mmCIF file of C-alpha atoms in Angstrom:
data_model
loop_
_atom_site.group_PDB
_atom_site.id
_atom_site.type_symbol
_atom_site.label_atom_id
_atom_site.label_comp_id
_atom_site.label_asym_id
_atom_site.label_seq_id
_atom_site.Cartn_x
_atom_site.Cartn_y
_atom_site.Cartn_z
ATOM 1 C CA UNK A 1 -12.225 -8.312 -15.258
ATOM 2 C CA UNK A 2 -11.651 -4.776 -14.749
ATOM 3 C CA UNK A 3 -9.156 -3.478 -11.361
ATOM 4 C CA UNK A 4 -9.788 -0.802 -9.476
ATOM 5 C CA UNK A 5 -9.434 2.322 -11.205
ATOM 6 C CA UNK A 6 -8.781 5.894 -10.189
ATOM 7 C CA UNK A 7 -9.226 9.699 -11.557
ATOM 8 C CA UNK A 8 -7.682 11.456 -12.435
ATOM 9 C CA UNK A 9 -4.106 9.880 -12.984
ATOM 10 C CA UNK A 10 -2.465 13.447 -12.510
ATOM 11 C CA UNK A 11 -3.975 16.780 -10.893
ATOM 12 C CA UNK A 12 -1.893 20.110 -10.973
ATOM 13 C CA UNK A 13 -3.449 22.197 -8.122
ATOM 14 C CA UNK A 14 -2.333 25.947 -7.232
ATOM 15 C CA UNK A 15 -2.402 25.921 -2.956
ATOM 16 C CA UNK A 16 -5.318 27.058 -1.833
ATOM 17 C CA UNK A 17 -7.499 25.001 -4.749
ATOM 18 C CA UNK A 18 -9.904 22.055 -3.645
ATOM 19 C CA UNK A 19 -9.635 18.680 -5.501
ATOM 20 C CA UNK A 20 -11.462 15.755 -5.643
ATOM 21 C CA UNK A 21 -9.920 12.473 -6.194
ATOM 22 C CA UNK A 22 -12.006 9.043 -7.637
ATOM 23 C CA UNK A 23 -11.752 5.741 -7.106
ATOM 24 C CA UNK A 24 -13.479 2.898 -8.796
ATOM 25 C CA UNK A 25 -13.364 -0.152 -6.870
ATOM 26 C CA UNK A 26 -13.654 -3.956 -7.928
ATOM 27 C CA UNK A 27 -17.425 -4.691 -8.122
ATOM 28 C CA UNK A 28 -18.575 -6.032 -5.568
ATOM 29 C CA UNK A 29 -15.743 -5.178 -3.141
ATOM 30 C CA UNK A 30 -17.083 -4.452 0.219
ATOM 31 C CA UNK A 31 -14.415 -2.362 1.676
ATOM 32 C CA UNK A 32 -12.026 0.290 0.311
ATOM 33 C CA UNK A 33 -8.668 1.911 1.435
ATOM 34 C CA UNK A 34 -7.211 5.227 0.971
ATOM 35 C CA UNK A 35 -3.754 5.750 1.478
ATOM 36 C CA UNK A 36 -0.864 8.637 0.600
ATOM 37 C CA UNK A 37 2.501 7.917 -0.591
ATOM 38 C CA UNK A 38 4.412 10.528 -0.324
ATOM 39 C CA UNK A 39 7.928 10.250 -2.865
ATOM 40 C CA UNK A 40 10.042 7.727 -2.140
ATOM 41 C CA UNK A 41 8.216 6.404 0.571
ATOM 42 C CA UNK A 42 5.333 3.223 1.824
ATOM 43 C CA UNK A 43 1.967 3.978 1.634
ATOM 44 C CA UNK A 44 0.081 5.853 4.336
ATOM 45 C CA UNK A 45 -2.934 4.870 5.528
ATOM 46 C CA UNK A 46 -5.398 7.652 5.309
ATOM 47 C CA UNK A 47 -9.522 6.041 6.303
ATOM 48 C CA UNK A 48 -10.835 2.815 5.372
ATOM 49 C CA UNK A 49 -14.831 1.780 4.448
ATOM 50 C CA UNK A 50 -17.054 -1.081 4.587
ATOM 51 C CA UNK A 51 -19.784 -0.684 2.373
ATOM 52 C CA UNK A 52 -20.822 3.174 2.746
ATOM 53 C CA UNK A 53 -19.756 3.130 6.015
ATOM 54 C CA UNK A 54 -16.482 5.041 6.994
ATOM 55 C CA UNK A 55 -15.053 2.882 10.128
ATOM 56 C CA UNK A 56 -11.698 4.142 10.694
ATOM 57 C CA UNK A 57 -10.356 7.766 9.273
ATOM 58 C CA UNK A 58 -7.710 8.004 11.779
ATOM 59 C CA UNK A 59 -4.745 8.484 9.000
ATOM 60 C CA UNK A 60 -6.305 11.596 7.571
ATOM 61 C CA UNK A 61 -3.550 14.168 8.655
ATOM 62 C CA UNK A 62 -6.119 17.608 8.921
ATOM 63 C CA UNK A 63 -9.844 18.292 8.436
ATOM 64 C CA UNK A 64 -9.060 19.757 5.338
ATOM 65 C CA UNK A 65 -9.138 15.802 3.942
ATOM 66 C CA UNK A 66 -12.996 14.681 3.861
ATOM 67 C CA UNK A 67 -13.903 11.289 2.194
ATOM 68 C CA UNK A 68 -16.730 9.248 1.712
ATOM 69 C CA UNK A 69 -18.253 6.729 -0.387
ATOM 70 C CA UNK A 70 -22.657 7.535 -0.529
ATOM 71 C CA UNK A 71 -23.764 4.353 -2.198
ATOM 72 C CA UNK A 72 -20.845 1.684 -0.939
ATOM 73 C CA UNK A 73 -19.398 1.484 -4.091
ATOM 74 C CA UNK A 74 -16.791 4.644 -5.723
ATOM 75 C CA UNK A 75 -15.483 6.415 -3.390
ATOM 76 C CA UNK A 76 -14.037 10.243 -3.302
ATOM 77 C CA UNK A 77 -11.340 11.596 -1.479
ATOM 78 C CA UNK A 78 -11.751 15.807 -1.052
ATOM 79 C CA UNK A 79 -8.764 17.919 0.099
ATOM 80 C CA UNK A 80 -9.793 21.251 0.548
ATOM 81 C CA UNK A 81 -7.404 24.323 0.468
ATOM 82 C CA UNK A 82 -4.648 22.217 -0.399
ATOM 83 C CA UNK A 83 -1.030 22.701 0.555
ATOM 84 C CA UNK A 84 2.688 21.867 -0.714
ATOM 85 C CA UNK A 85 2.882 19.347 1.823
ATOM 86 C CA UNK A 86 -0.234 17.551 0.588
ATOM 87 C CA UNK A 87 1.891 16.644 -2.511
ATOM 88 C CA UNK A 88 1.603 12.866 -3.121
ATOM 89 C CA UNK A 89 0.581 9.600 -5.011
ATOM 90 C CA UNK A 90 -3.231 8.865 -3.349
ATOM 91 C CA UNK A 91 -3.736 5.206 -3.845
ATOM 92 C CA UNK A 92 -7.085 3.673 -3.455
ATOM 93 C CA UNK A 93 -7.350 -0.719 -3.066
ATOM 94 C CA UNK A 94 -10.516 -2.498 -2.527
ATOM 95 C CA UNK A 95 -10.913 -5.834 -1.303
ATOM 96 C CA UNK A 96 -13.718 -8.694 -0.801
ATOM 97 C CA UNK A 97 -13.683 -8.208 3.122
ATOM 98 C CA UNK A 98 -15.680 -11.214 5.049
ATOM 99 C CA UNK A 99 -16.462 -9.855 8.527
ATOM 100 C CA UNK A 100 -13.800 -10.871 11.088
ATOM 101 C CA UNK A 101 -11.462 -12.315 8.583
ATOM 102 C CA UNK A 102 -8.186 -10.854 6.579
ATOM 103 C CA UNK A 103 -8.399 -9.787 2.874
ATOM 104 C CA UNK A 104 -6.263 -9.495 -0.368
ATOM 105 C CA UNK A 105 -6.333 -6.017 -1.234
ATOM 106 C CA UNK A 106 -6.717 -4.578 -4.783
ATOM 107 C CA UNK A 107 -5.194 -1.022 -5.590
ATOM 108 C CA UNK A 108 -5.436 1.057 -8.381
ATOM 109 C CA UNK A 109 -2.878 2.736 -9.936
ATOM 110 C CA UNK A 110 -3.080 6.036 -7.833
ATOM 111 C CA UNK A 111 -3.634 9.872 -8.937
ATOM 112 C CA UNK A 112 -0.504 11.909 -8.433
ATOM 113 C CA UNK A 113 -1.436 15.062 -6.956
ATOM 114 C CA UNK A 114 1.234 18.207 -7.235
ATOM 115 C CA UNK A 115 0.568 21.327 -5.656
ATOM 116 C CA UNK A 116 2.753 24.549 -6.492
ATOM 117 C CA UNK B 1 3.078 2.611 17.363
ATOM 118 C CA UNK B 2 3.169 0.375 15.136
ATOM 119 C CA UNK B 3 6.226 0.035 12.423
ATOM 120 C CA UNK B 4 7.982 -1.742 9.913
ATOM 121 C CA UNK B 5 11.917 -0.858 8.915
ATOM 122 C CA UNK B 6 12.691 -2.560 5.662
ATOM 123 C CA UNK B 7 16.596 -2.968 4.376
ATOM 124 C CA UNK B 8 18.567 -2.321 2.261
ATOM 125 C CA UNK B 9 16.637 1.174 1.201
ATOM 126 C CA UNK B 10 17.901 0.012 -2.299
ATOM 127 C CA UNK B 11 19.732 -2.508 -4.127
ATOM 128 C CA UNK B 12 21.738 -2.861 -7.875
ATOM 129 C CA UNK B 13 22.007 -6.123 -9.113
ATOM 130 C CA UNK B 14 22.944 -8.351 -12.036
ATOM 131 C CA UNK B 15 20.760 -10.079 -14.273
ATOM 132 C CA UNK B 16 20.255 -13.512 -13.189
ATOM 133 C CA UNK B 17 21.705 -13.461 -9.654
ATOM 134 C CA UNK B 18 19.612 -13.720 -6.603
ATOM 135 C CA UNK B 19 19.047 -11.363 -3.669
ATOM 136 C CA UNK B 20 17.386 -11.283 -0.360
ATOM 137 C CA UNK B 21 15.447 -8.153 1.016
ATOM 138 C CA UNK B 22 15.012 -8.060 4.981
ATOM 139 C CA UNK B 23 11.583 -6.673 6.704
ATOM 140 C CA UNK B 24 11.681 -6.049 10.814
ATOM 141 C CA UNK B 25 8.694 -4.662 12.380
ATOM 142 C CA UNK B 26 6.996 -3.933 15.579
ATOM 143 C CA UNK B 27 3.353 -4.555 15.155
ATOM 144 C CA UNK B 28 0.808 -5.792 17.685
ATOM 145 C CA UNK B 29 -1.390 -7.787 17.695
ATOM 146 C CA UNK B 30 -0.123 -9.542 14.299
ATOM 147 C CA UNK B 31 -2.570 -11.029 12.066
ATOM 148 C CA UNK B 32 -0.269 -10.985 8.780
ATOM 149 C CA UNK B 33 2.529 -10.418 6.420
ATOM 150 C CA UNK B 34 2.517 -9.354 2.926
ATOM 151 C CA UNK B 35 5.585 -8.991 0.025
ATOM 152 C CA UNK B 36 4.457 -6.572 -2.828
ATOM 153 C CA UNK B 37 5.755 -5.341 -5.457
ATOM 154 C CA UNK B 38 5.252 -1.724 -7.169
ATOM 155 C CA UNK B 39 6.509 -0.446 -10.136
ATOM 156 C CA UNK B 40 7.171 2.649 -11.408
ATOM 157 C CA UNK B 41 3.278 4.806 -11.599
ATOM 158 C CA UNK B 42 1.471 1.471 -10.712
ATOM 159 C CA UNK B 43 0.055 0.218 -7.761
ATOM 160 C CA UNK B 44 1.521 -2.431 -5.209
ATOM 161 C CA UNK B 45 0.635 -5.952 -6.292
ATOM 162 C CA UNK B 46 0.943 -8.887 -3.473
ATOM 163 C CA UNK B 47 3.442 -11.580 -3.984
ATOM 164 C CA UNK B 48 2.932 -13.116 -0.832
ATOM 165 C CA UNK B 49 1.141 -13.552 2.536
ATOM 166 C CA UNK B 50 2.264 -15.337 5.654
ATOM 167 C CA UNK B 51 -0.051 -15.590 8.949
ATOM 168 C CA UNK B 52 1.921 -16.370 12.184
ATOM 169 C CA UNK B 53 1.673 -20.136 11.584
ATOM 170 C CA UNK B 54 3.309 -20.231 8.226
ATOM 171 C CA UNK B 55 7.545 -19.328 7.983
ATOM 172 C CA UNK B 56 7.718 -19.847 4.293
ATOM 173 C CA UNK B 57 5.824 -18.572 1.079
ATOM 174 C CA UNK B 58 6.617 -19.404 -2.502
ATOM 175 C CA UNK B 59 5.476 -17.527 -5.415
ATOM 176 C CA UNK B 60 7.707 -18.429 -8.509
ATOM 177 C CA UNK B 61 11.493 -16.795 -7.753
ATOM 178 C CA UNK B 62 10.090 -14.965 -4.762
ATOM 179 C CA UNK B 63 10.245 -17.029 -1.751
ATOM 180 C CA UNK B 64 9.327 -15.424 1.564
ATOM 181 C CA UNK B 65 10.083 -16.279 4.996
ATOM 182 C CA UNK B 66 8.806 -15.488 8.330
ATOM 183 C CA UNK B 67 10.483 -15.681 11.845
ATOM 184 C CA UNK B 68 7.572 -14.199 14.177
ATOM 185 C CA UNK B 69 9.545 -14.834 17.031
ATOM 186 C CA UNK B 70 12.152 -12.542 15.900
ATOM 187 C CA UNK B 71 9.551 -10.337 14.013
ATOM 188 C CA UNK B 72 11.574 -10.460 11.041
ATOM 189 C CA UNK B 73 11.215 -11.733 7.271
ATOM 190 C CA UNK B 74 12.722 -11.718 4.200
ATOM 191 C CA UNK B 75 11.997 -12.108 0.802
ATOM 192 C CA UNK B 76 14.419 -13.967 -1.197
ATOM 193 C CA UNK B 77 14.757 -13.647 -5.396
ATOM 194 C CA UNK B 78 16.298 -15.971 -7.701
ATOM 195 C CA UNK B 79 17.651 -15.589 -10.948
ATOM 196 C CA UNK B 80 16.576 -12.126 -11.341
ATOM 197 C CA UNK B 81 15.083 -10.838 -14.460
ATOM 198 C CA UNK B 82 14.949 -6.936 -15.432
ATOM 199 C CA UNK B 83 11.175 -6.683 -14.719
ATOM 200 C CA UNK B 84 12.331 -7.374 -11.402
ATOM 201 C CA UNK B 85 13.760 -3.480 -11.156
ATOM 202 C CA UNK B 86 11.030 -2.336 -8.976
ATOM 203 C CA UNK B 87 9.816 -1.341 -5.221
ATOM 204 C CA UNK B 88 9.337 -3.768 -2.680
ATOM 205 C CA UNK B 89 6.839 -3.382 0.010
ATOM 206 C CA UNK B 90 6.895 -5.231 3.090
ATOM 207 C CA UNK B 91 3.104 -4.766 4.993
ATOM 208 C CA UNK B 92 2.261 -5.562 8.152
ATOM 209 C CA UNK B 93 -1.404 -6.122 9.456
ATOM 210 C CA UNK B 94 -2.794 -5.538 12.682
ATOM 211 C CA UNK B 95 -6.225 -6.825 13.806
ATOM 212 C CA UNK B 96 -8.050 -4.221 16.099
ATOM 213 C CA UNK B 97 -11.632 -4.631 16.276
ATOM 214 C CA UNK B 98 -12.596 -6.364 13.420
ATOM 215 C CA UNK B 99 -11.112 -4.384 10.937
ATOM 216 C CA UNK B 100 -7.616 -5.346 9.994
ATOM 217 C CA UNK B 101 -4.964 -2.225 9.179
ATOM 218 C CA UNK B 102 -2.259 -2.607 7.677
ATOM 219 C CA UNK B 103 1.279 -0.469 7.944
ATOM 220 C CA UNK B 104 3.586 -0.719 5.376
ATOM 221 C CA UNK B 105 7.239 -0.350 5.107
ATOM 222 C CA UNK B 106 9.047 2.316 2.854
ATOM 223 C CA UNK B 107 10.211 -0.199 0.431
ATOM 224 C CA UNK B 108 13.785 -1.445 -1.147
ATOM 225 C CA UNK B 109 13.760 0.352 -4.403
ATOM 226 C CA UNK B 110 15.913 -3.129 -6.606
ATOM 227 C CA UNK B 111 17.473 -2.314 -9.742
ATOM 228 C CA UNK B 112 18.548 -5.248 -11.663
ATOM 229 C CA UNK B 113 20.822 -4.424 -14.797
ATOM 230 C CA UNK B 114 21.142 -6.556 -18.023
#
């Protein structure tokens, strides 16, 4: 069946410029991850949803990073008046989360975001 | 805060011979331990989960181990191939109130040459 998928693969924003990042998840995935990796290093952790709910965004570094995910299913990450520093591969994984218990997670294959 | 050091940052090695990546971390309370693997513009894939109960993991070559008294583990490759030349990801997950978060290491980059 079809993975998680996420759009677009590669964004080229000048600083200052919004973007808006996709991700697809697995049908019928309950919960979704966001997470930066910045070159060279492990993913980030950046928020986390169950459904349409957003329980934990305690990884996005500024206000200027917004997500959210209306309808429980694809979710968008927004980054407004981006900056050098937000330069990075923003992977997205969604997993088949039973309440209380531990998951496999899922992850697309990321969008690489350069801003100059 | 928790954290997870993986060595060595990266690693050359010959087709066909094994190697052995190392994963220490510091993170409480632990609920579980996962190998990937990433290559090149993909995403991480798992190889292998432990929970604090388990010490050992197969998954074809990869074997993983666990020592959660130490906090440490290792995952262990035999008889590389050269679509083993790829990151490895060591991730930690913490259980805090219902929701399970995991922190992930920075990866051994392995290179394995023909």
């Amino acid at each position: 069946g079809a993975g998680v998928s996420q759009s677009p693969r590669y964004k080229v924003a000048k600083r200052g410029q919004d973007v808006a990042l996709r991700c697809d998840p697995i049908s019928g995935h309950v919960s979704l991850f966001w997470y930066q990796q910045a070159l060279g290093q492990g993913p980030e952790f950046l928020t986390y949803f169950q459904n349409e709910a957003q329980l934990d965004k305690s990884g996005l570094p500024s206000d200027r990073f917004f997500a959210e995910r209306p309808e429980g299913s694809v979710s968008t990450l927004k980054i407004q008046r981006t900056q050098q520093e937000d330069s990075a591969v923003y992977l997205c994984a969604s997993s088949l989360a039973v309440a209380g218990l531990d998951y496999e997670q899922y992850f697309g294959p990321g969008t690489r975001l350069t801003v100059t | 805060k928790n954290q997870v050091e993986q060595s060595p940052q990266s690693l050359i090695i010959l087709e066909g011979k094994n190697c052995t990546l190392q994963c220490n971390y510091t993170v409480s309370p632990f609920s579980n331990l996962r190998w990937y693997k990433q290559d090149t513009g993909r995403g991480p894939v798992s190889l292998t989960i432990m929970t604090f109960s388990e010490n050992t993991k197969s998954n074809g070559r990869y074997t993983a181990t666990l020592d959660a008294d130490t906090k440490q583990s290792s995952l262990h490759i035999t008889a590389s191939q050269l679509s083993d030349s790829a990151s490895y990801i060591c991730v930690v997950s913490s259980a805090s109130g219902g929701s399970y978060i995991p922190t992930f290491g920075r990866g051994t980059s392995l290179i394995v040459h023909p």
